[in-house]
C-alpha cells in the first residue's frame, strides 16, 4: 500500500474508533445538559490531564511548533515550558481550583454563568459569552480550513477542499452530538497517549539514523545557517518577546472555553492536585522531542516541503513510510479532536449564556430534557456556521482566529480580580473587559493603533489595561444592589 | 496562620516562573551531552517545578482559596470526616 493509502486507512480507522467510543459514551449519559457538557463532573486524573493537553496542544505540537524551531531555533521549548508548564499550572490552581469549588457548590457550567451570578447581571454573562465566541468561532473555523486543506493535499485533490472540510464537519457534529464531554475526554486520552509515544519513537528513530544527539547537534553547529541556534536568544527570541508570548498565551489558555470548562469537570480535589503536579513534566516530555526534531532538521539540511510542515519531511527522510503516515494521520486526527472540544464548549456558551437568558426573558422555562436537546442542537448550529465560514473565508475572521489566544488573555485579569478582590464592582469588570477587548481589536484592525510597544506585544499591553481599568472603575463606583459580593468567599471548601 | 504560609509559596511560584528561562545563560551556546546547556537547565527546572507543585498539593493545597474550617491546615481537612467526603468529589449535581 502506498503512503496515501496508509494515511487514509489510518484516518478512517481513527474515525471509526472515535465513533465507537462516542457510542459507548452515549449509552452512559443521563441526558442532562450537565452530563453532556461536563460528564457530570466526574473526570479522573489521567483523563483530565490528557483531555486538557490534547485539546490544547495537538496540532501545534506536531506542525506549527517544529516549524518555528526549524526556522528560528529551539528556544520555543522554553516559551512553551514557561507558558504551559508553569504559568498555566499556577492558574490551574489559582483560577481552576477556585472555579471547581464554586462549580461544585453552585452548579456552574460556564465562566459567564459564574460571573453573571456573582455580579447579578445577565448582560455581563452575555458579554463574557459573546466575547469568548467572537474568538472561539474563527479559531474553530481555522481548524476546519486546516483539516480541509490537509485532506485535499493528502488525497492529491481527489477529495476537494470543500468536500474535505464538509466531511470533517459532518463527522464532528455526529460525534460531538452523540458523545458529549465524556466521549471527547476518552478519545482525547487515547490520543494524548498516542501522541506522546509516537513523538518519542520518532525522536529515537531519527536519532538512531543520524548517529545520536551529539552528531545531530554537531550538524547544527557546523551548518552556517543554523550555528546561531545553539546560543540562547536571538533577534527573533528577545526577552520581551519571550515574556510577552508566554504570559499572554499562558493566561489566554486558561480563558479558552474548552480549557476553562474543564476546571468544572474534575471529579475530585485529588484529581486537580495530581494533574497540577504532573503538568510541567508532561510539557517537557512532549515539547523537547518534537521541537528538537524541527531544530535538528534544519541542521541536517532537510528541505522544507511544499506542504509547509517540517515534521512530515523529517519522518519521511529517516523513518519507514508506514510510521511517518501513522504520525501524520495522528496529527490530523488530533486537529479534529481539538475542534470537537471547542465545538462542545462553544455550544454550551451559546445555549446557556445567550439563548437561555433570552428564552427566560420571553417567559419560556426550559425543562432539563429540553435543554439537553437544545445543547445538542447548538453543536449543529455552531459547527455548520463555522463550516460556512471556512468556505466563504470572510476577511477579518482569519486575523481573529490567529489572535485568539491573546484575545482570551484580555479576559484573564478581570476574572482573577473577580475571584479574589472583594471590592470589584459590576461596572469595574464590565469596563475592564470592554476597554481591553476594544484596545486589542483596534491593534489588530486599525492601522494607527500599533501592535508592539518597545518590544512588548499589544496582547500584554491590553492585559495591563484590563487590570488598570477594572481596578480604577471599581474604586470609583459602588456595587449594584443585585451583586452577591460574598459568594466567592464565604465557606468555600466547607461542604 | 495560613496567611504567613501563603507568602513563601507565592515567592516560590515567582522564582519557579522567573528562572524557567535561564536568563543568566543568555547568549551561551555550550553543548553538554548533545543538547545546549540552557536546555538541560530547563529540563531540570521543570522537574523541580513538578516536585514543588507536588509538595504544594500535599502540604498547602487550599491556601488562599478555602475559607472554611480554618483550624485544619495542611490538607488534613481532607481527612476530617465529613458526610459528603470532598476527597471523592462529594456532592454531584
Coordinates of C-alpha atoms in Angstrom, one line a residue:
Chain A
X1 CA 0.0 0.0 0.0
X2 CA 1.3 3.5 -0.8
X3 CA 1.7 6.3 1.7
X4 CA -1.6 8.0 0.8
X5 CA -3.5 4.7 1.2
X6 CA -1.9 4.0 4.6
X7 CA -2.7 7.6 5.8
X8 CA -6.2 7.4 4.6
X9 CA -6.8 4.0 6.2
X10 CA -5.3 5.2 9.5
X11 CA -7.6 8.3 9.4
X12 CA -10.7 6.2 8.6
X13 CA -9.6 3.7 11.3
X14 CA -9.3 6.5 13.8
X15 CA -12.7 8.0 13.0
X16 CA -14.3 4.5 13.4
X17 CA -12.6 4.1 16.8
X18 CA -13.7 7.6 17.9
X19 CA -17.3 6.8 16.8
X20 CA -17.3 3.6 18.8
X21 CA -16.1 5.4 21.8
X22 CA -18.7 8.0 21.3
X23 CA -21.5 5.4 21.1
X24 CA -20.3 3.8 24.4
X25 CA -20.2 7.2 26.0
X26 CA -23.7 7.9 24.7
X27 CA -25.0 4.8 26.3
X28 CA -23.6 6.0 29.6
X29 CA -25.0 9.6 29.6
X30 CA -28.1 10.5 31.6
X31 CA -29.4 13.1 29.1
X32 CA -28.9 16.3 31.1
X33 CA -27.0 19.4 29.9
X34 CA -24.6 19.0 32.8
X35 CA -23.7 15.5 31.8
X36 CA -23.4 16.4 28.1
X37 CA -21.1 19.4 28.9
X38 CA -19.2 18.3 31.9
X39 CA -19.5 14.5 32.1
X40 CA -21.4 15.2 35.4
X41 CA -18.1 16.5 36.9
X42 CA -16.5 13.1 37.2
X43 CA -13.3 13.2 35.2
X44 CA -10.3 11.3 36.7
X45 CA -6.6 12.3 36.8
X46 CA -5.3 10.7 33.6
X47 CA -8.4 11.6 31.6
X48 CA -8.5 15.3 32.8
X49 CA -4.7 15.6 32.2
X50 CA -4.8 14.3 28.7
X51 CA -8.0 15.8 27.6
X52 CA -6.8 19.3 28.6
X53 CA -3.4 18.5 27.0
X54 CA -4.8 17.1 23.7
X55 CA -7.4 19.8 23.4
X56 CA -4.7 22.5 23.7
X57 CA -1.6 21.4 22.0
X58 CA -2.1 18.7 19.5
X59 CA -1.8 20.4 16.1
X60 CA 0.6 22.9 17.3
X61 CA 3.0 20.4 18.8
X62 CA 3.1 18.4 15.5
X63 CA 3.1 21.2 12.9
X64 CA 3.5 24.8 13.8
X65 CA 5.9 24.4 16.8
X66 CA 8.5 22.3 15.0
X67 CA 8.2 24.7 12.0
X68 CA 9.2 27.7 14.2
X69 CA 12.0 25.6 15.8
X70 CA 13.2 24.8 12.2
X71 CA 13.2 28.4 11.2
X72 CA 14.3 30.1 14.4
X73 CA 15.9 27.6 16.8
X74 CA 14.7 25.6 19.8
X75 CA 14.0 28.4 22.3
X76 CA 10.3 27.8 21.8
X77 CA 10.7 24.9 24.2
X78 CA 11.4 27.4 26.9
X79 CA 8.4 29.6 25.9
X80 CA 6.1 26.6 26.0
X81 CA 7.6 25.4 29.3
X82 CA 7.0 28.8 30.9
X83 CA 3.5 29.3 29.4
X84 CA 2.1 25.8 29.8
X85 CA 4.3 24.2 32.4
X86 CA 4.5 27.0 34.9
X87 CA 2.1 29.9 34.2
X88 CA -0.9 27.7 33.2
X89 CA -0.2 25.2 36.0
X90 CA -0.3 28.1 38.6
X91 CA -3.5 29.3 37.0
X92 CA -4.8 25.7 37.2
X93 CA -4.7 26.2 41.0
X94 CA -5.5 29.9 41.3
X95 CA -8.3 30.0 38.8
X96 CA -9.1 26.3 38.2
X97 CA -9.4 25.1 41.8
X98 CA -11.5 28.1 42.9
X99 CA -13.8 27.6 39.8
X100 CA -14.1 24.0 40.6
X101 CA -15.1 24.7 44.2
X102 CA -17.7 27.3 43.0
X103 CA -18.9 24.9 40.3
X104 CA -19.4 22.1 42.9
X105 CA -21.3 24.4 45.2
X106 CA -23.4 26.4 42.7
X107 CA -23.6 24.1 39.7
X108 CA -22.0 26.4 37.2
X109 CA -21.2 25.1 33.8
X110 CA -19.7 28.1 32.0
X111 CA -17.5 31.0 33.0
X112 CA -20.2 33.6 32.0
X113 CA -22.7 31.8 34.3
X114 CA -20.3 32.0 37.2
X115 CA -19.6 35.7 36.7
X116 CA -23.2 36.6 35.9
X117 CA -24.3 35.0 39.2
X118 CA -21.8 36.9 41.3
X119 CA -22.4 40.3 39.6
X120 CA -26.2 39.8 39.3
X121 CA -26.1 40.6 35.7
X122 CA -27.4 38.8 32.6
X123 CA -25.7 41.4 30.5
X124 CA -22.3 40.6 31.9
X125 CA -23.0 36.9 31.4
X126 CA -23.9 37.5 27.8
X127 CA -20.9 39.8 27.3
X128 CA -18.4 37.2 28.5
X129 CA -20.0 34.5 26.3
X130 CA -20.2 36.8 23.3
X131 CA -16.5 37.9 23.7
X132 CA -15.5 34.2 24.0
X133 CA -17.4 33.2 21.0
X134 CA -16.0 36.0 19.0
X135 CA -12.5 34.5 19.4
X136 CA -13.5 30.9 19.5
X137 CA -15.6 30.8 16.4
X138 CA -12.9 31.9 13.9
X139 CA -10.4 29.6 15.8
X140 CA -12.7 26.6 15.1
X141 CA -13.1 27.8 11.5
X142 CA -9.3 27.8 11.1
X143 CA -9.2 24.1 12.3
X144 CA -11.7 23.3 9.6
X145 CA -9.8 25.2 7.0
X146 CA -6.6 23.3 8.1
X147 CA -8.3 19.9 8.0
X148 CA -9.9 20.5 4.6
X149 CA -6.6 21.7 3.2
X150 CA -4.7 18.7 4.7
X151 CA -7.3 16.2 3.3
X152 CA -7.1 17.8 -0.1
X153 CA -3.2 17.6 -0.1
X154 CA -3.2 14.1 1.3
X155 CA -5.5 12.7 -1.4
X156 CA -3.8 14.8 -4.1
X157 CA -7.0 16.6 -4.9
X158 CA -9.3 13.6 -5.2
X159 CA -11.2 15.0 -2.2
X160 CA -11.8 18.7 -2.8
X161 CA -11.3 21.3 -0.1
X162 CA -15.0 21.9 0.4
X163 CA -15.8 18.2 0.5
X164 CA -12.9 17.5 2.9
X165 CA -14.0 20.3 5.3
X166 CA -17.6 19.3 4.9
X167 CA -16.9 15.6 5.7
X168 CA -15.0 16.5 8.7
X169 CA -17.7 18.9 9.9
X170 CA -20.3 16.3 9.5
X171 CA -18.3 13.8 11.4
X172 CA -17.6 16.2 14.2
X173 CA -21.3 17.0 14.5
X174 CA -22.3 13.4 14.6
X175 CA -19.6 12.6 17.1
X176 CA -20.0 15.5 19.5
X177 CA -23.8 15.3 19.5
X178 CA -23.6 11.6 20.4
X179 CA -20.6 11.5 22.7
X180 CA -20.6 14.8 24.7
X181 CA -17.8 15.6 27.1
X182 CA -17.3 12.0 28.3
X183 CA -16.7 10.6 24.9
X184 CA -14.5 13.5 23.9
X185 CA -12.4 13.2 27.0
X186 CA -11.9 9.4 26.4
X187 CA -10.8 9.8 22.8
X188 CA -8.5 12.7 23.9
X189 CA -6.9 10.4 26.4
X190 CA -6.2 7.7 23.7
X191 CA -4.9 10.4 21.5
X192 CA -2.7 12.1 24.1
X193 CA -1.0 8.8 24.9
X194 CA -0.6 8.0 21.2
X195 CA 1.0 11.4 20.6
X196 CA 3.4 11.1 23.5
X197 CA 4.5 7.6 22.4
X198 CA 4.8 8.3 18.7
X199 CA 6.8 11.5 19.3
X200 CA 9.4 9.6 21.4
X201 CA 9.6 6.8 19.0
X202 CA 10.1 9.3 16.2
X203 CA 12.8 11.0 18.1
X204 CA 14.7 7.8 18.9
X205 CA 14.3 6.6 15.3
X206 CA 15.6 9.8 13.8
X207 CA 18.5 10.0 16.3
X208 CA 19.5 6.4 15.6
X209 CA 19.6 7.1 11.9
X210 CA 21.8 10.2 12.2
X211 CA 24.1 8.9 14.9
X212 CA 22.7 10.2 18.2
X213 CA 22.0 13.7 19.6
X214 CA 25.7 14.6 19.7
X215 CA 26.0 14.1 15.9
X216 CA 22.7 15.9 15.2
X217 CA 23.7 18.9 17.3
X218 CA 27.2 18.9 15.7
X219 CA 25.5 19.1 12.3
X220 CA 23.5 22.1 13.7
X221 CA 26.7 23.8 14.9
X222 CA 28.7 23.2 11.7
X223 CA 25.9 24.4 9.4
X224 CA 26.4 28.1 8.8
X225 CA 22.6 28.8 8.6
X226 CA 21.9 27.2 12.0
X227 CA 25.1 27.8 14.0
X228 CA 23.3 30.6 15.9
X229 CA 20.5 28.3 17.1
X230 CA 22.6 26.9 19.9
X231 CA 23.1 30.1 21.8
X232 CA 20.2 31.2 23.9
X233 CA 18.3 34.2 22.5
X234 CA 18.3 35.9 19.0
X235 CA 16.8 38.8 17.1
X236 CA 13.6 36.7 17.0
X237 CA 13.7 35.4 20.6
X238 CA 14.1 38.6 22.5
X239 CA 13.5 38.9 26.2
X240 CA 10.3 41.0 25.7
X241 CA 9.0 38.6 23.1
X242 CA 9.6 35.5 25.1
X243 CA 7.9 37.0 28.2
X244 CA 5.0 38.6 26.2
X245 CA 4.3 35.4 24.4
X246 CA 4.5 33.1 27.4
X247 CA 2.4 35.4 29.6
X248 CA -0.4 36.2 27.1
X249 CA -0.8 32.7 25.8
X250 CA -0.5 31.2 29.3
X251 CA -3.3 33.4 30.6
X252 CA -5.2 33.1 27.3
X253 CA -5.3 29.3 27.6
X254 CA -7.0 29.5 31.0
X255 CA -9.8 31.5 29.4
X256 CA -10.3 29.4 26.3
X257 CA -13.8 27.9 26.8
X258 CA -12.8 24.3 26.2
X259 CA -10.0 24.6 28.8
X260 CA -11.8 26.8 31.3
X261 CA -14.8 24.5 31.2
X262 CA -12.6 21.5 32.2
X263 CA -12.0 23.3 35.5
X264 CA -15.6 22.4 36.3
X265 CA -15.4 18.9 35.1
X266 CA -12.8 17.4 37.5
X267 CA -14.0 14.5 39.6
X268 CA -12.4 15.5 42.9
X269 CA -9.8 17.6 44.6
X270 CA -7.3 14.8 44.4
X271 CA -7.7 14.8 40.6
X272 CA -6.9 18.5 40.5
X273 CA -3.9 18.1 42.8
X274 CA -2.3 15.3 40.7
X275 CA -2.8 16.9 37.3
X276 CA -1.4 20.2 38.7
X277 CA 1.8 18.4 39.8
X278 CA 2.2 16.4 36.6
X279 CA 1.8 19.4 34.3
X280 CA 5.5 20.7 34.0
X281 CA 6.9 17.2 33.4
X282 CA 4.3 16.4 30.7
X283 CA 5.2 19.6 28.9
X284 CA 8.9 18.7 28.8
X285 CA 8.1 15.2 27.7
X286 CA 6.2 16.4 24.7
X287 CA 7.9 19.6 23.6
X288 CA 11.5 18.7 23.9
X289 CA 11.4 15.8 21.4
X290 CA 9.0 17.4 18.9
X291 CA 10.7 20.8 18.8
X292 CA 14.2 19.3 18.8
X293 CA 13.2 17.3 15.8
X294 CA 12.3 20.5 14.0
X295 CA 15.6 22.1 15.1
X296 CA 17.8 19.2 14.1
X297 CA 16.1 19.0 10.7
X298 CA 17.4 22.5 10.0
X299 CA 21.0 21.5 10.8
X300 CA 20.7 18.3 8.8
X301 CA 19.6 20.3 5.8
X302 CA 16.2 18.6 5.4
X303 CA 14.4 20.9 3.0
X304 CA 11.0 22.4 3.9
X305 CA 8.4 20.6 1.8
X306 CA 5.7 22.2 -0.2
X307 CA 3.1 21.4 2.5
X308 CA 4.9 23.9 4.7
X309 CA 5.4 21.5 7.6
X310 CA 8.8 20.2 8.5
X311 CA 7.9 17.2 10.8
X312 CA 6.5 15.1 8.0
X313 CA 9.6 15.8 5.9
X314 CA 11.9 14.6 8.7
X315 CA 9.9 11.5 9.3
X316 CA 9.8 10.7 5.5
X317 CA 13.6 11.2 5.4
X318 CA 14.6 8.9 8.3
X319 CA 11.7 6.6 9.2
X320 CA 9.7 4.0 7.2
X321 CA 6.6 5.2 5.2
X322 CA 4.1 3.5 7.5
X323 CA 5.5 5.2 10.6
X324 CA 5.5 8.6 9.0
X325 CA 2.0 8.0 7.8
X326 CA 0.9 7.0 11.3
X327 CA 2.2 10.2 12.9
X328 CA 0.7 12.5 10.2
X329 CA -2.6 10.8 10.4
X330 CA -2.5 11.0 14.2
X331 CA -1.7 14.7 13.9
X332 CA -4.8 15.2 11.6
X333 CA -7.0 13.3 14.0
X334 CA -5.6 15.4 16.8
X335 CA -6.7 18.6 14.9
X336 CA -10.2 17.2 14.7
X337 CA -10.3 16.3 18.4
X338 CA -9.3 19.8 19.4
X339 CA -12.2 21.1 17.3
X340 CA -14.6 18.6 19.0
X341 CA -13.9 20.1 22.4
X342 CA -14.2 23.7 21.2
X343 CA -17.4 22.9 19.5
X344 CA -18.9 21.4 22.6
X345 CA -17.8 24.4 24.8
X346 CA -18.8 26.9 22.2
X347 CA -22.3 25.5 22.0
X348 CA -22.6 25.5 25.8
X349 CA -21.7 29.2 25.9
X350 CA -24.2 29.9 23.2
X351 CA -27.1 27.9 24.7
X352 CA -26.6 28.6 28.4
X353 CA -25.4 32.2 28.3
X354 CA -27.0 33.7 25.2
X355 CA -30.0 31.5 24.3
X356 CA -31.3 30.5 27.7
X357 CA -31.4 34.0 29.2
X358 CA -33.3 35.3 26.2
X359 CA -35.7 32.3 26.4
X360 CA -36.2 33.1 30.1
X361 CA -36.8 36.7 29.3
X362 CA -39.5 35.7 26.9
X363 CA -41.1 33.7 29.7
X364 CA -40.1 30.3 28.5
X365 CA -38.9 27.9 31.1
X366 CA -36.7 25.0 29.9
X367 CA -37.0 21.5 31.2
X368 CA -33.8 19.5 31.6
X369 CA -34.6 17.2 28.8
X370 CA -35.4 20.2 26.5
X371 CA -32.2 21.9 27.5
X372 CA -30.2 18.8 26.6
X373 CA -31.8 18.8 23.1
X374 CA -31.0 22.5 22.6
X375 CA -27.5 21.8 23.8
X376 CA -27.0 19.2 21.0
X377 CA -28.8 21.5 18.5
X378 CA -26.3 24.2 19.5
X379 CA -23.5 22.0 18.4
X380 CA -25.0 21.6 14.9
X381 CA -25.6 25.3 14.5
X382 CA -22.1 26.3 15.7
X383 CA -20.3 23.7 13.5
X384 CA -22.4 24.4 10.4
X385 CA -21.8 28.2 10.8
X386 CA -18.0 27.6 11.2
X387 CA -18.1 25.4 8.1
X388 CA -19.8 28.1 6.0
X389 CA -17.2 30.5 7.3
X390 CA -14.4 28.2 6.2
X391 CA -15.9 28.1 2.7
X392 CA -16.6 31.9 2.3
X393 CA -13.4 32.9 4.2
X394 CA -14.6 36.4 5.1
X395 CA -11.9 39.0 5.6
X396 CA -11.1 39.6 9.2
X397 CA -12.1 36.2 10.6
X398 CA -8.6 34.8 9.9
X399 CA -6.9 37.6 11.9
X400 CA -9.3 36.9 14.8
X401 CA -8.5 33.2 14.7
X402 CA -4.8 33.8 14.7
X403 CA -5.0 36.2 17.6
X404 CA -7.4 34.1 19.7
X405 CA -5.0 33.3 22.5
X406 CA -4.2 37.0 23.1
X407 CA -7.9 37.8 22.7
X408 CA -8.8 35.4 25.5
X409 CA -5.9 36.6 27.6
X410 CA -7.7 40.0 27.9
X411 CA -10.4 38.3 30.0
X412 CA -8.0 36.7 32.4
X413 CA -7.1 39.6 34.8
X414 CA -10.7 40.9 35.2
X415 CA -11.7 37.3 36.0
X416 CA -8.9 36.9 38.5
X417 CA -9.8 40.1 40.2
X418 CA -13.4 39.0 40.4
X419 CA -12.3 35.7 42.1
X420 CA -10.0 37.3 44.7
X421 CA -10.8 41.0 45.2
X422 CA -13.9 41.8 47.2
X423 CA -14.1 45.4 46.1
X424 CA -14.6 44.8 42.4
X425 CA -17.9 46.1 41.1
X426 CA -20.0 45.2 38.1
X427 CA -19.2 48.5 36.4
X428 CA -15.5 47.8 37.0
X429 CA -15.3 44.3 35.5
X430 CA -17.6 45.3 32.6
X431 CA -15.4 48.4 31.8
X432 CA -12.2 46.3 32.1
X433 CA -13.4 43.7 29.7
X434 CA -14.8 46.3 27.2
X435 CA -11.7 48.5 27.3
X436 CA -9.2 45.7 26.8
X437 CA -11.2 44.0 24.1
X438 CA -11.6 47.3 22.3
X439 CA -8.0 48.1 22.6
X440 CA -6.8 44.7 21.4
X441 CA -9.2 44.6 18.5
X442 CA -8.1 48.0 17.4
X443 CA -4.5 46.9 17.5
X444 CA -5.4 44.1 15.1
X445 CA -7.6 46.1 12.7
X446 CA -6.9 49.8 12.9
X447 CA -3.5 50.9 11.5
X448 CA -3.0 53.8 13.9
X449 CA -3.0 51.5 16.9
X450 CA 0.4 49.8 17.0
X451 CA 0.8 46.1 17.6
X452 CA 4.1 46.4 19.5
X453 CA 5.2 48.7 22.3
X454 CA 9.0 48.8 22.9
X455 CA 9.1 45.1 22.0
X456 CA 6.1 44.2 24.1
X457 CA 3.1 42.9 22.2
X458 CA -0.3 44.6 22.1
X459 CA -1.7 41.4 23.9
X460 CA 0.3 42.1 27.0
X461 CA -0.3 45.8 27.0
X462 CA -4.0 45.1 26.7
X463 CA -3.8 42.8 29.7
X464 CA -2.3 45.7 31.7
X465 CA -5.1 47.9 30.5
X466 CA -7.7 45.4 31.6
X467 CA -6.2 45.4 35.1
X468 CA -5.9 49.2 35.4
X469 CA -9.4 49.9 34.1
X470 CA -11.1 47.2 36.2
X471 CA -9.4 48.4 39.4
X472 CA -9.9 52.1 38.7
X473 CA -13.6 51.9 37.7
X474 CA -14.3 49.5 40.7
X475 CA -12.7 52.0 43.1
X476 CA -14.9 54.9 41.9
X477 CA -18.2 53.0 41.6
X478 CA -20.3 51.3 44.2
X479 CA -21.6 47.8 43.8
X480 CA -25.1 47.3 42.3
X481 CA -27.8 46.1 44.6
X482 CA -28.1 42.7 42.8
X483 CA -24.4 41.9 43.3
X484 CA -23.7 38.9 45.5
X485 CA -20.3 40.0 46.8
X486 CA -19.8 37.2 49.3
X487 CA -20.4 34.1 47.2
X488 CA -16.9 33.7 46.0
X489 CA -15.5 33.9 49.6
X490 CA -17.9 32.5 52.2
X491 CA -17.5 29.0 53.4
X492 CA -15.6 27.8 50.4
X493 CA -14.4 24.2 50.7
X494 CA -16.7 23.6 53.7
X495 CA -19.4 21.4 52.4
Chain B
X1 CA -1.6 31.3 60.3
X2 CA -2.5 30.5 56.7
X3 CA -1.6 34.0 55.6
X4 CA 2.0 33.6 56.8
X5 CA 2.1 30.3 54.9
X6 CA 0.9 32.0 51.7
X7 CA 3.9 34.3 51.2
X8 CA 6.7 31.7 50.9
X9 CA 4.6 29.7 48.4
X10 CA 3.9 32.9 46.4
X11 CA 7.6 33.6 46.4
X12 CA 8.3 30.0 45.3
X13 CA 5.9 30.4 42.4
X14 CA 7.6 33.6 41.3
X15 CA 11.1 32.1 41.4
X16 CA 9.9 29.0 39.6
X17 CA 8.4 31.1 36.8
X18 CA 11.3 33.6 36.8
X19 CA 14.0 31.0 36.2
X20 CA 12.2 28.7 33.8
X21 CA 14.1 30.5 31.1
X22 CA 17.7 30.6 32.3
X23 CA 18.3 34.3 31.7
X24 CA 21.8 34.1 33.2
X25 CA 22.8 31.8 30.3
X26 CA 21.7 34.3 27.7
X27 CA 24.0 34.0 24.6
X28 CA 25.6 30.8 25.9
X29 CA 26.0 28.1 23.3
X30 CA 27.8 25.4 25.3
X31 CA 26.7 21.9 24.4
X32 CA 26.5 19.1 27.0
X33 CA 25.7 15.6 26.1
X34 CA 24.2 16.6 22.7
X35 CA 22.0 19.4 23.9
X36 CA 22.6 23.1 24.7
X37 CA 23.3 23.5 28.4
X38 CA 20.4 26.0 28.7
X39 CA 18.0 23.3 27.6
X40 CA 19.3 20.9 30.3
X41 CA 18.7 23.7 32.8
X42 CA 15.1 24.0 31.6
X43 CA 14.5 20.2 31.7
X44 CA 15.9 20.0 35.3
X45 CA 13.9 23.1 36.3
X46 CA 10.7 21.7 35.1
X47 CA 11.2 18.5 37.1
X48 CA 11.9 20.7 40.1
X49 CA 8.7 22.6 39.4
X50 CA 6.7 19.4 39.3
X51 CA 8.3 18.3 42.6
X52 CA 7.5 21.7 44.1
X53 CA 3.9 21.6 42.8
X54 CA 3.5 18.1 44.3
X55 CA 4.8 19.3 47.6
X56 CA 2.4 22.2 47.5
X57 CA -0.5 19.9 46.7
X58 CA 0.4 17.8 49.7
X59 CA 1.1 20.5 52.2
X60 CA -0.7 23.7 51.4
X61 CA -3.5 22.9 48.9
X62 CA -6.4 25.2 49.5
X63 CA -4.3 28.1 50.8
X64 CA -5.6 31.5 49.7
X65 CA -8.8 29.9 48.4
X66 CA -10.6 27.8 51.1
X67 CA -12.1 29.9 53.7
X68 CA -13.9 27.4 55.9
X69 CA -12.6 25.0 58.6
X70 CA -9.6 27.3 59.3
X71 CA -8.3 25.2 62.2
X72 CA -7.1 22.4 60.0
X73 CA -4.4 23.5 57.6
X74 CA -2.0 21.2 55.7
X75 CA -4.6 19.3 53.8
X76 CA -5.7 17.4 57.0
X77 CA -9.1 18.9 56.2
X78 CA -9.4 16.2 53.6
X79 CA -9.3 13.6 56.3
X80 CA -11.6 15.3 58.7
X81 CA -14.6 13.1 58.4
X82 CA -17.4 15.0 56.6
X83 CA -20.5 13.4 55.3
X84 CA -20.0 14.2 51.7
X85 CA -16.3 13.5 51.6
X86 CA -14.7 16.1 49.4
X87 CA -11.9 13.7 48.5
X88 CA -14.1 11.7 46.3
X89 CA -15.8 14.7 44.7
X90 CA -18.6 14.9 47.2
X91 CA -21.8 16.3 46.0
X92 CA -22.7 15.8 42.5
X93 CA -25.4 17.7 40.8

